[in-house]
Short mmCIF file of C-alpha atoms and ligand atoms in Angstrom, two decimals:
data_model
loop_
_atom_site.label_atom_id
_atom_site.label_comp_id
_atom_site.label_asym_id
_atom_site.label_seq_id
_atom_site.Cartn_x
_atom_site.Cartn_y
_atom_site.Cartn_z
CA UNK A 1 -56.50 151.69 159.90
CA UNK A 2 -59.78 154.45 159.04
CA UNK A 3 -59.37 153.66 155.81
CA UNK A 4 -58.32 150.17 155.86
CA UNK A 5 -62.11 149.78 157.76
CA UNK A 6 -63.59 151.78 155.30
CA UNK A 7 -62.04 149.41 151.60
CA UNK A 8 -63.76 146.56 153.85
CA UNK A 9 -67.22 148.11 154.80
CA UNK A 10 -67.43 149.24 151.08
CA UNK A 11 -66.71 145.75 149.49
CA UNK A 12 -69.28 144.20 152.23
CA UNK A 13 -72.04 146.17 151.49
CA UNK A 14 -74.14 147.55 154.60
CA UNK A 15 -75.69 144.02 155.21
CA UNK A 16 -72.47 142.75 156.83
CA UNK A 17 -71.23 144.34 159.84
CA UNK A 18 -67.25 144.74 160.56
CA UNK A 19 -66.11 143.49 164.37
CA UNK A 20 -62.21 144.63 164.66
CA UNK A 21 -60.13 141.92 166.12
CA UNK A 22 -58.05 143.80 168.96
CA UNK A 23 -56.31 140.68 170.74
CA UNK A 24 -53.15 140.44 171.42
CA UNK A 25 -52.90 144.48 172.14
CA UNK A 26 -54.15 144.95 168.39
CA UNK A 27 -52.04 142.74 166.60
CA UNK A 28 -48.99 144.74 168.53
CA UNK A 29 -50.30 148.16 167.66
CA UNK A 30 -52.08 149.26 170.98
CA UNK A 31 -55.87 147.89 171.72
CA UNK A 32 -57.29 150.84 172.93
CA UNK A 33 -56.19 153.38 170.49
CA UNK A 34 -56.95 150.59 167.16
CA UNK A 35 -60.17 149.99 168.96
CA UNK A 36 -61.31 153.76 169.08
CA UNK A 37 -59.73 154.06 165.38
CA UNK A 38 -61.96 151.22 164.42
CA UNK A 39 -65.41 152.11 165.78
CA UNK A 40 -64.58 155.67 164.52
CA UNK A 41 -64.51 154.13 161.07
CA UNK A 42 -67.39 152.14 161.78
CA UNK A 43 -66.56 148.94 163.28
CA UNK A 44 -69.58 147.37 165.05
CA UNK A 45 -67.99 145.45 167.88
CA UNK A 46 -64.04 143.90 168.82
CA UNK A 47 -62.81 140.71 169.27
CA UNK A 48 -60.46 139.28 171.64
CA UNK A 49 -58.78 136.24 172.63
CA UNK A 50 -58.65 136.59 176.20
CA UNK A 51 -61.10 138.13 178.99
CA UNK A 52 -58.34 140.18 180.24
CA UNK A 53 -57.80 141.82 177.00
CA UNK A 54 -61.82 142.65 177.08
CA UNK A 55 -62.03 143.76 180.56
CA UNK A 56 -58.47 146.38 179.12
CA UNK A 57 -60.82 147.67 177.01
CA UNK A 58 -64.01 148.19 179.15
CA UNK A 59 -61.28 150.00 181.84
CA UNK A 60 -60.13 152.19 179.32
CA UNK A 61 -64.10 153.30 178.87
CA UNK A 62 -64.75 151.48 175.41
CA UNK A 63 -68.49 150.69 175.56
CA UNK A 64 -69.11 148.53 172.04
CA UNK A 65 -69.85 145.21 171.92
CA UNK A 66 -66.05 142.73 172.44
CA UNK A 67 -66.39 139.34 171.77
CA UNK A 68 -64.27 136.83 173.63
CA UNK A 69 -62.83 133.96 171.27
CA UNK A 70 -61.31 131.65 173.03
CA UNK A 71 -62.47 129.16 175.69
CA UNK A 72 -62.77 130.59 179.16
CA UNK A 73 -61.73 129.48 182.39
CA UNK A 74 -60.84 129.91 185.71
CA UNK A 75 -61.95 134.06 186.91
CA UNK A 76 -62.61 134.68 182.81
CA UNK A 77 -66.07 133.70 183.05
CA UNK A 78 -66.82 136.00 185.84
CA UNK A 79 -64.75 138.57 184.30
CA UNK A 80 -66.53 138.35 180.68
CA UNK A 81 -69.92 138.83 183.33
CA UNK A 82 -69.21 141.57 185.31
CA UNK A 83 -67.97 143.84 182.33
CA UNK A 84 -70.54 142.54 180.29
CA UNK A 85 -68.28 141.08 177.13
CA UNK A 86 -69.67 138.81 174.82
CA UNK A 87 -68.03 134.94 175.33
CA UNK A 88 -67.65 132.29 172.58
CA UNK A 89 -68.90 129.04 173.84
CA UNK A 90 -66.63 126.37 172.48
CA UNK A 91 -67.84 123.63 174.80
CA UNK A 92 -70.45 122.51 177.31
CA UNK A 93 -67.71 123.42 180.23
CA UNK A 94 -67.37 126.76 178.83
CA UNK A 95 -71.18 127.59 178.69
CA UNK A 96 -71.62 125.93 182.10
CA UNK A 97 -68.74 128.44 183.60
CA UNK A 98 -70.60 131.23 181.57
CA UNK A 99 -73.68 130.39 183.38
CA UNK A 100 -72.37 130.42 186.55
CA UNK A 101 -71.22 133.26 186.66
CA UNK A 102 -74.34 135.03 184.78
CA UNK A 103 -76.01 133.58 187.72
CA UNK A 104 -73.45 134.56 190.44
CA UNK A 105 -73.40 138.17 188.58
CA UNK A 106 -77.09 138.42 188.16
CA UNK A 107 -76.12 139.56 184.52
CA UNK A 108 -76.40 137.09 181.77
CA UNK A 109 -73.85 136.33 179.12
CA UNK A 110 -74.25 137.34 175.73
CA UNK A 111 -72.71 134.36 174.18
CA UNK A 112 -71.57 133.16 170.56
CA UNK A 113 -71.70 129.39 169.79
CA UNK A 114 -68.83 128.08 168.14
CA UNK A 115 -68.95 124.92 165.53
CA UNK A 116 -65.64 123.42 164.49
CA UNK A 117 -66.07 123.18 160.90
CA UNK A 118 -62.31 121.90 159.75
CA UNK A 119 -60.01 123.74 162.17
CA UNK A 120 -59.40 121.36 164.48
CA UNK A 121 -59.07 123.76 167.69
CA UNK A 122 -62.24 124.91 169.67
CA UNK A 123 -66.03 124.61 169.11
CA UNK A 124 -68.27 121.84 168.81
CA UNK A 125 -67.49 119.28 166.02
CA UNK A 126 -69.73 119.78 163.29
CA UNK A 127 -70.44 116.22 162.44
CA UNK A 128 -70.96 115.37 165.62
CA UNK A 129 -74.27 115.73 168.26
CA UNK A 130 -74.26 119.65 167.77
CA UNK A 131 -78.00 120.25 167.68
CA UNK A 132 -78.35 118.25 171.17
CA UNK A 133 -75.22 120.20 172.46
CA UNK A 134 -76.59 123.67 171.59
CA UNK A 135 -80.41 122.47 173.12
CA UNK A 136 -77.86 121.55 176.37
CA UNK A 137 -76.32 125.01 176.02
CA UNK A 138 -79.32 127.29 175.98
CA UNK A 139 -81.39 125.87 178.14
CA UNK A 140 -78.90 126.86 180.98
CA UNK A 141 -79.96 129.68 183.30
CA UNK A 142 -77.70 133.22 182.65
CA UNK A 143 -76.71 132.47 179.20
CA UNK A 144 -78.54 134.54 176.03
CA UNK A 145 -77.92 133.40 172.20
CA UNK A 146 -75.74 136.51 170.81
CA UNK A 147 -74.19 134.41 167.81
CA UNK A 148 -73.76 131.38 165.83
CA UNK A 149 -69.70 131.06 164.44
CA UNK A 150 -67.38 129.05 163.42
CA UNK A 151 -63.65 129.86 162.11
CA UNK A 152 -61.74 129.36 158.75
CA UNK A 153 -58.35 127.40 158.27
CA UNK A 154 -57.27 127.94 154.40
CA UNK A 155 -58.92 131.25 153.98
CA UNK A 156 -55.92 132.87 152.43
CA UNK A 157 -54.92 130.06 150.56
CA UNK A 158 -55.19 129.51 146.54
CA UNK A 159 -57.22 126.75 146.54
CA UNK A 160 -60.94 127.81 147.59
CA UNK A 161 -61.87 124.06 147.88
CA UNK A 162 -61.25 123.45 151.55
CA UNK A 163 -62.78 126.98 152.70
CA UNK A 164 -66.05 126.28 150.64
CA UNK A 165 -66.01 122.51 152.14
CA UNK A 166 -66.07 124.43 155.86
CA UNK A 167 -68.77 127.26 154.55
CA UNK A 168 -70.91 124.07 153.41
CA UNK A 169 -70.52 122.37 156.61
CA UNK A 170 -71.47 125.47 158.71
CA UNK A 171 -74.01 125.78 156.45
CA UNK A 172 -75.44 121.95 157.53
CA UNK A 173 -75.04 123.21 161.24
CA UNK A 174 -77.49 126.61 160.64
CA UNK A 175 -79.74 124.65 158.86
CA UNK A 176 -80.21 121.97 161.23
CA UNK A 177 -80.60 124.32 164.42
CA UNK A 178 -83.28 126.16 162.53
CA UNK A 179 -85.33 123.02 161.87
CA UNK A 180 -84.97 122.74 165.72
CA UNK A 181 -86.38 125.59 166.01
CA UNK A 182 -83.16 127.96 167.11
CA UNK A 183 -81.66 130.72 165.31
CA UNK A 184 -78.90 133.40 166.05
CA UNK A 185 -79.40 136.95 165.81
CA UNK A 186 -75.94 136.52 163.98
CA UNK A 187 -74.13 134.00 161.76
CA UNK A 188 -70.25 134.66 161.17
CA UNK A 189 -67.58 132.54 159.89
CA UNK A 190 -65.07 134.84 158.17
CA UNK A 191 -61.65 136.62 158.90
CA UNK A 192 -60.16 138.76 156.82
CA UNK A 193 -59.18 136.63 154.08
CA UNK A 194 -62.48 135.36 153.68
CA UNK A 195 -64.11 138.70 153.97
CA UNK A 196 -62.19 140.45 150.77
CA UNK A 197 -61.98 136.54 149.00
CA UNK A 198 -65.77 134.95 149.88
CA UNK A 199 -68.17 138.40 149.76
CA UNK A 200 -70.89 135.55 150.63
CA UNK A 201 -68.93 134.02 153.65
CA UNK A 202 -69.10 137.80 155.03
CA UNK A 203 -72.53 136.92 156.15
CA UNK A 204 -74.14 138.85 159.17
CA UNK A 205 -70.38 140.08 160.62
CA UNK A 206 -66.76 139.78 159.36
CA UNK A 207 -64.21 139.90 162.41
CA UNK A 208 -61.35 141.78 160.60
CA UNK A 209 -57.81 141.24 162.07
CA UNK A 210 -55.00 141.28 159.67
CA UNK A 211 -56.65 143.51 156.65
CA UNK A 212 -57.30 146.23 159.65
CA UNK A 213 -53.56 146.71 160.38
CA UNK A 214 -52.86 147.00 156.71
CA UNK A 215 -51.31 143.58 156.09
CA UNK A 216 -52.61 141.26 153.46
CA UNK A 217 -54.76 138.41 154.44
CA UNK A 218 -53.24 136.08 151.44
CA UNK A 219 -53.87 135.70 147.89
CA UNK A 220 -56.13 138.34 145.85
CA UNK A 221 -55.74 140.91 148.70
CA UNK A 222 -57.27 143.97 149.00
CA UNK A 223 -55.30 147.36 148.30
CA UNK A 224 -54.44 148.38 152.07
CA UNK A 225 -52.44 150.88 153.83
CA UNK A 226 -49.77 149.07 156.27
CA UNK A 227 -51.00 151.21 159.62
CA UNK A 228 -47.60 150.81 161.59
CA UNK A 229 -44.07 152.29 160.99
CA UNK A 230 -40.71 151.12 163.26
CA UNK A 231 -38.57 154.12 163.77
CA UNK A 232 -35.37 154.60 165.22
CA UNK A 233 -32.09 156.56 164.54
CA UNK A 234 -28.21 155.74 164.37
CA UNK A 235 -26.49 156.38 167.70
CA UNK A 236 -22.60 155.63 166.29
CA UNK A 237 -21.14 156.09 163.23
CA UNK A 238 -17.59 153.70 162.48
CA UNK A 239 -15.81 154.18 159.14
CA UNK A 240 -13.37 150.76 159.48
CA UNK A 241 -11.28 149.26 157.14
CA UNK A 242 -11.83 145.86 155.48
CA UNK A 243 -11.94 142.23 158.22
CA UNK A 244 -13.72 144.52 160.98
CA UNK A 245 -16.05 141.96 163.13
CA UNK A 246 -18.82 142.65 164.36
CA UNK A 247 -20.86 142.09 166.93
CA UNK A 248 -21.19 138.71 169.04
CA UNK A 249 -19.47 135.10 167.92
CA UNK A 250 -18.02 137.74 164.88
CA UNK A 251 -20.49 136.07 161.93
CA UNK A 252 -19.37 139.07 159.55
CA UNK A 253 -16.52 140.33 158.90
CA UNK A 254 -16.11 143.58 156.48
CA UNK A 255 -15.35 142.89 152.68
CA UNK A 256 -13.82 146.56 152.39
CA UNK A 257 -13.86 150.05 153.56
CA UNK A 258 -17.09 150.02 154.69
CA UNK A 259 -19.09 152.65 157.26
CA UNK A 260 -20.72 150.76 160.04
CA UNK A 261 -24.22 152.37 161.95
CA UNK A 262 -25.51 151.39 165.00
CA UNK A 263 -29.08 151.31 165.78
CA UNK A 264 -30.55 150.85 169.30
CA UNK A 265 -32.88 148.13 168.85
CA UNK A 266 -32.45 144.52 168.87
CA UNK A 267 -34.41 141.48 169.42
CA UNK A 268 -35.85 142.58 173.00
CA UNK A 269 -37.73 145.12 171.07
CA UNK A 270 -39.31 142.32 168.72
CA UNK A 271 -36.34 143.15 166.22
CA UNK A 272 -35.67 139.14 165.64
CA UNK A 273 -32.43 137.82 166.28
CA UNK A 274 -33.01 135.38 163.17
CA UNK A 275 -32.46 138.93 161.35
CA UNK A 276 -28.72 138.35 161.38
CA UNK A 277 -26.91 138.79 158.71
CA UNK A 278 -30.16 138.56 156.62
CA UNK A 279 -32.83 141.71 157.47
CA UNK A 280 -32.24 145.24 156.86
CA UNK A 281 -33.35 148.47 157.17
CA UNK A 282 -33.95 151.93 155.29
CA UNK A 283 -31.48 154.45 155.62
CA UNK A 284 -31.44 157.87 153.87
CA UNK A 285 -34.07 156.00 151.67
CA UNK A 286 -31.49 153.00 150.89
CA UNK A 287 -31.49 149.63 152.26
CA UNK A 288 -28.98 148.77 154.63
CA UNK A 289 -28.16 145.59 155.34
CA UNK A 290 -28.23 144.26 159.18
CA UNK A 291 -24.37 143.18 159.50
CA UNK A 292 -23.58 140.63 162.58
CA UNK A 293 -26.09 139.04 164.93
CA UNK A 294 -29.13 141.15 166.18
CA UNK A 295 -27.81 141.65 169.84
CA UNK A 296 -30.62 142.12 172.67
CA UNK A 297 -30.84 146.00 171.99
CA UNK A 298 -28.83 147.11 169.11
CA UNK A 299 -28.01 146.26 165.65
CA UNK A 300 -25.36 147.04 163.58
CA UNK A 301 -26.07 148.12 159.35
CA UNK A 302 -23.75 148.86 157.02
CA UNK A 303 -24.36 152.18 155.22
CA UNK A 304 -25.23 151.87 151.75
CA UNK A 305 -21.78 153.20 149.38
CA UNK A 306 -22.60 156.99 148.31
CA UNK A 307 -24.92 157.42 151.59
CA UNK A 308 -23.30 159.74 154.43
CA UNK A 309 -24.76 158.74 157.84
CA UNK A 310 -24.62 161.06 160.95
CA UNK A 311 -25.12 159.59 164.52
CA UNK A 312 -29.15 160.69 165.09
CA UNK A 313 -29.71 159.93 161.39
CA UNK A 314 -33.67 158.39 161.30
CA UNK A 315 -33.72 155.00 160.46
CA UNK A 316 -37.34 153.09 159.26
CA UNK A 317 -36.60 149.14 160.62
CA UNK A 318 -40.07 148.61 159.33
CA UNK A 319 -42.02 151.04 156.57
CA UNK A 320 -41.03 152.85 153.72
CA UNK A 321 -38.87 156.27 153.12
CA UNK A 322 -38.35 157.82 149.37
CA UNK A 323 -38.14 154.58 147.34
CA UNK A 324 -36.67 151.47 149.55
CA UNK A 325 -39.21 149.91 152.06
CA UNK A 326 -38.67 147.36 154.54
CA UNK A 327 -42.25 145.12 154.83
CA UNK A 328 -43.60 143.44 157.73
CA UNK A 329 -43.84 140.62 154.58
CA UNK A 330 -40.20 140.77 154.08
CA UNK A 331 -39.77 140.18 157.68
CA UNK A 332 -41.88 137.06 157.53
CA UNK A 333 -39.98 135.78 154.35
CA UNK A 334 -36.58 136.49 156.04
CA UNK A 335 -37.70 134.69 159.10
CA UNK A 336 -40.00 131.70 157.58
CA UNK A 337 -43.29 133.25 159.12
CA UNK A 338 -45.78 135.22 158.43
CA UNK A 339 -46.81 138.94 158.87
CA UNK A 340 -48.86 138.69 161.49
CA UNK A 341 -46.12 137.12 163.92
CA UNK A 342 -43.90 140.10 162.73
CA UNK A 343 -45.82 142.78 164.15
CA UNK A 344 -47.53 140.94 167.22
CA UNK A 345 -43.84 140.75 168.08
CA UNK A 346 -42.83 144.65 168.33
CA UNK A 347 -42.60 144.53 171.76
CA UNK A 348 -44.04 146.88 174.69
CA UNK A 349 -40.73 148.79 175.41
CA UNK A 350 -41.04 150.38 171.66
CA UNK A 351 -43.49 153.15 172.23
CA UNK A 352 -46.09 153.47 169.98
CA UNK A 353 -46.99 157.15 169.31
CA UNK A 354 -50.84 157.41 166.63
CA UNK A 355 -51.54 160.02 163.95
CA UNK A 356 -55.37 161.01 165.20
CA UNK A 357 -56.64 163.59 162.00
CA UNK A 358 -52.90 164.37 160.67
CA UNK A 359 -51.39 165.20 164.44
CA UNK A 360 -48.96 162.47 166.54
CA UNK A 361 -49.80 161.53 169.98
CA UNK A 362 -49.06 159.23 172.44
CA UNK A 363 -51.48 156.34 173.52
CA UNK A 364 -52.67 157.91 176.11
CA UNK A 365 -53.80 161.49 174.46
CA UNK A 366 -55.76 159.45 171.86
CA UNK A 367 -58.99 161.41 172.21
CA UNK A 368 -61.30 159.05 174.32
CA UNK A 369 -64.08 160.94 172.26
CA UNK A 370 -63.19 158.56 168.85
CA UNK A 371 -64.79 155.84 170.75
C1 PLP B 401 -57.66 136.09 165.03
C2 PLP B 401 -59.01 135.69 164.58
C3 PLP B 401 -59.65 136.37 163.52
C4 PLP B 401 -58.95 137.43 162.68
O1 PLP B 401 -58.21 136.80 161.65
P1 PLP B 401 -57.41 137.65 160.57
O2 PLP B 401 -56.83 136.63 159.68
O3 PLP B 401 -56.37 138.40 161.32
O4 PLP B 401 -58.39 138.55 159.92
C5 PLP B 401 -60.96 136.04 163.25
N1 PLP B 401 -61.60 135.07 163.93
C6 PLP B 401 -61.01 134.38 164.93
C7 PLP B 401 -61.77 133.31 165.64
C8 PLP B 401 -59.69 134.65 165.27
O5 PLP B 401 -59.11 133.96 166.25
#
């Protein structure tokens, strides 16, 4: 993930800062260790989604700026207050909770207007009153101008037509607030996508979520290094004959002599159950197929012909070993989605162990000092 920080911060240029998006527990791989990774390797600030997932990272004694991106509501605004996270205001509601609770606080929110250029979720239409809604916004009590933004939808797609339509638009909006007379100490539009594709879209700060984790943001990506591995290891070895079923409603059936492995993950663990009879995984630097349905916790491969598997054999489900590999992007093509879905779903009862300078550790001995 260093390094993946690092191909981004040298393409950017020292103009245009790099804010890691952490939500959703880093993309799957752990907030507070990717967060400490990140700022180590010169990330400016985080991004979230959610208030809780700031306040996570203030209790875990991570000090840099963490931008909320969503709207907030109900404790969230006093929450993004009291541990003094940065809020996106997506609407007047939003910057009137804000206030509120700057002023029921006594500590004012750093906040980061958000203009809905083309994607059609949250932040205030472009083309519509903005300039009035912004005067509305900052002339509340508790509230302090941290950021002007506004988010991508076709970054990663071929066509840069509909991304350079938004970038215009956003464009109109910063324009039109500074003949008002109000500016942003920072402008920021792009993801990762548009931070490696649109150098000039970086402008002030490019919050980078997928590229971080190693996975490519789309077309003309960057050369990354994937950050996370799946391990696990063969608890049961079955050498069967051929018209052996396995596993629930009996989908497959052997062809021939065939030696079965089971594996003690299965879609609980965010190993998907559309991975029947389609996924597989690397074994003794093969890939073996996944035979039979993914069951809650276990799968069943079939070992590759010439390949001798031994119950507590390693097994990669996602990574590489000698020269097969198993991608988070064949995932996504297996299951009609795309990478980022893949590894947000690993879930929480698969530990996550980090390599901090060449040595493995568990979350929780990830030196608080890298933050
Ligand atoms: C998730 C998110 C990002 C990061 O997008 P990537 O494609 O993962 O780089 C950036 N900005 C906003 C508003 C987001 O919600």
């Amino acid at each position: 993930m260093a390094a993946n920080v690092r191909t981004y911060r040298e393409r950017l240029g020292p103009r245009t800062a790099v804010w890691a998006v952490v939500k959703a527990d880093a993309y799957g791989h752990g907030a507070v260790p990717v967060a400490r990774a990140a700022l180590r390797a010169g990330a400016e600030g985080l991004a979230v989604a959610l208030a809780e997932e700031g306040v996570a990272l203030r209790e875990a004694g991570v000090e840099a700026p963490i931008l909320v991106l969503g709207a907030s509501w109900g404790r969230q605004p006093e929450w993004i207050a009291r541990y003094g996270l940065e809020a996106a205001v997506t609407d007047l509601g939003t910057a009137e909770r804000l206030a509120a609770a700057g002023a029921a606080t006594g500590r004012a929110v750093r906040i980061h207007i958000k203009v809905d250029t083309g994607m059609g979720r949250v932040g205030f239409l472009w083309d519509g009153p903005v300039v009035e809604q912004v005067g509305r916004v900052l002339r509340l009590p508790g509230l302090v101008p941290a950021g002007l933004m506004t988010h991508l939808a076709q970054a990663d797609e071929a066509d840069p037509a509909p991304t350079r339509r938004q970038w215009e638009r956003f464009l109109d909006v910063v324009e039109a607030l500074r003949r008002a007379g109000i500016e942003f100490p920072r402008v920021h539009a792009a993801n990762s996508a548009a931070g490696w594709r649109f150098p000039g879209m970086g402008a002030d700060l490019v919050r980078l979520g997928i590229a971080l984790y190693g996975l490519s943001p789309g077309v003309d990506g960057p050369p990354l290094r994937p950050a996370m591995t799946v391990r696990s290891a063969v608890v049961q070895v079955k050498r069967v004959g051929p018209g052996f079923a396995v596993g629930y409603g009996a989908t497959y059936r052997t062809p021939g002599p065939t030696t079965l492995a089971t594996i003690p993950m299965g879609y609980a663990d965010g190993l998907r159950r559309g991975l029947s009879n389609r996924g597989a995984v690397v074994l003794h630097g093969r890939r073996a197929p996944i035979v039979g349905r993914v069951s809650m916790d276990q799968i069943v491969v079939a070992a590759p012909a010439g390949v001798d598997v031994a119950p507590g054999d390693p097994v990669v489900i996602l990574g590489s070993e000698g020269e097969a590999a198993v991608t988070a992007e064949d995932w996504a093509r297996w299951l009609d989605t795309i990478p980022y879905e893949v590894v947000t779903g690993i879930s929480a009862r698969v530990p996550r162990v980090y390599r901090v300078a060449g040595r493995l550790v568990e979350a929780g001995e990830v030196p608080a000092a890298l933050g």
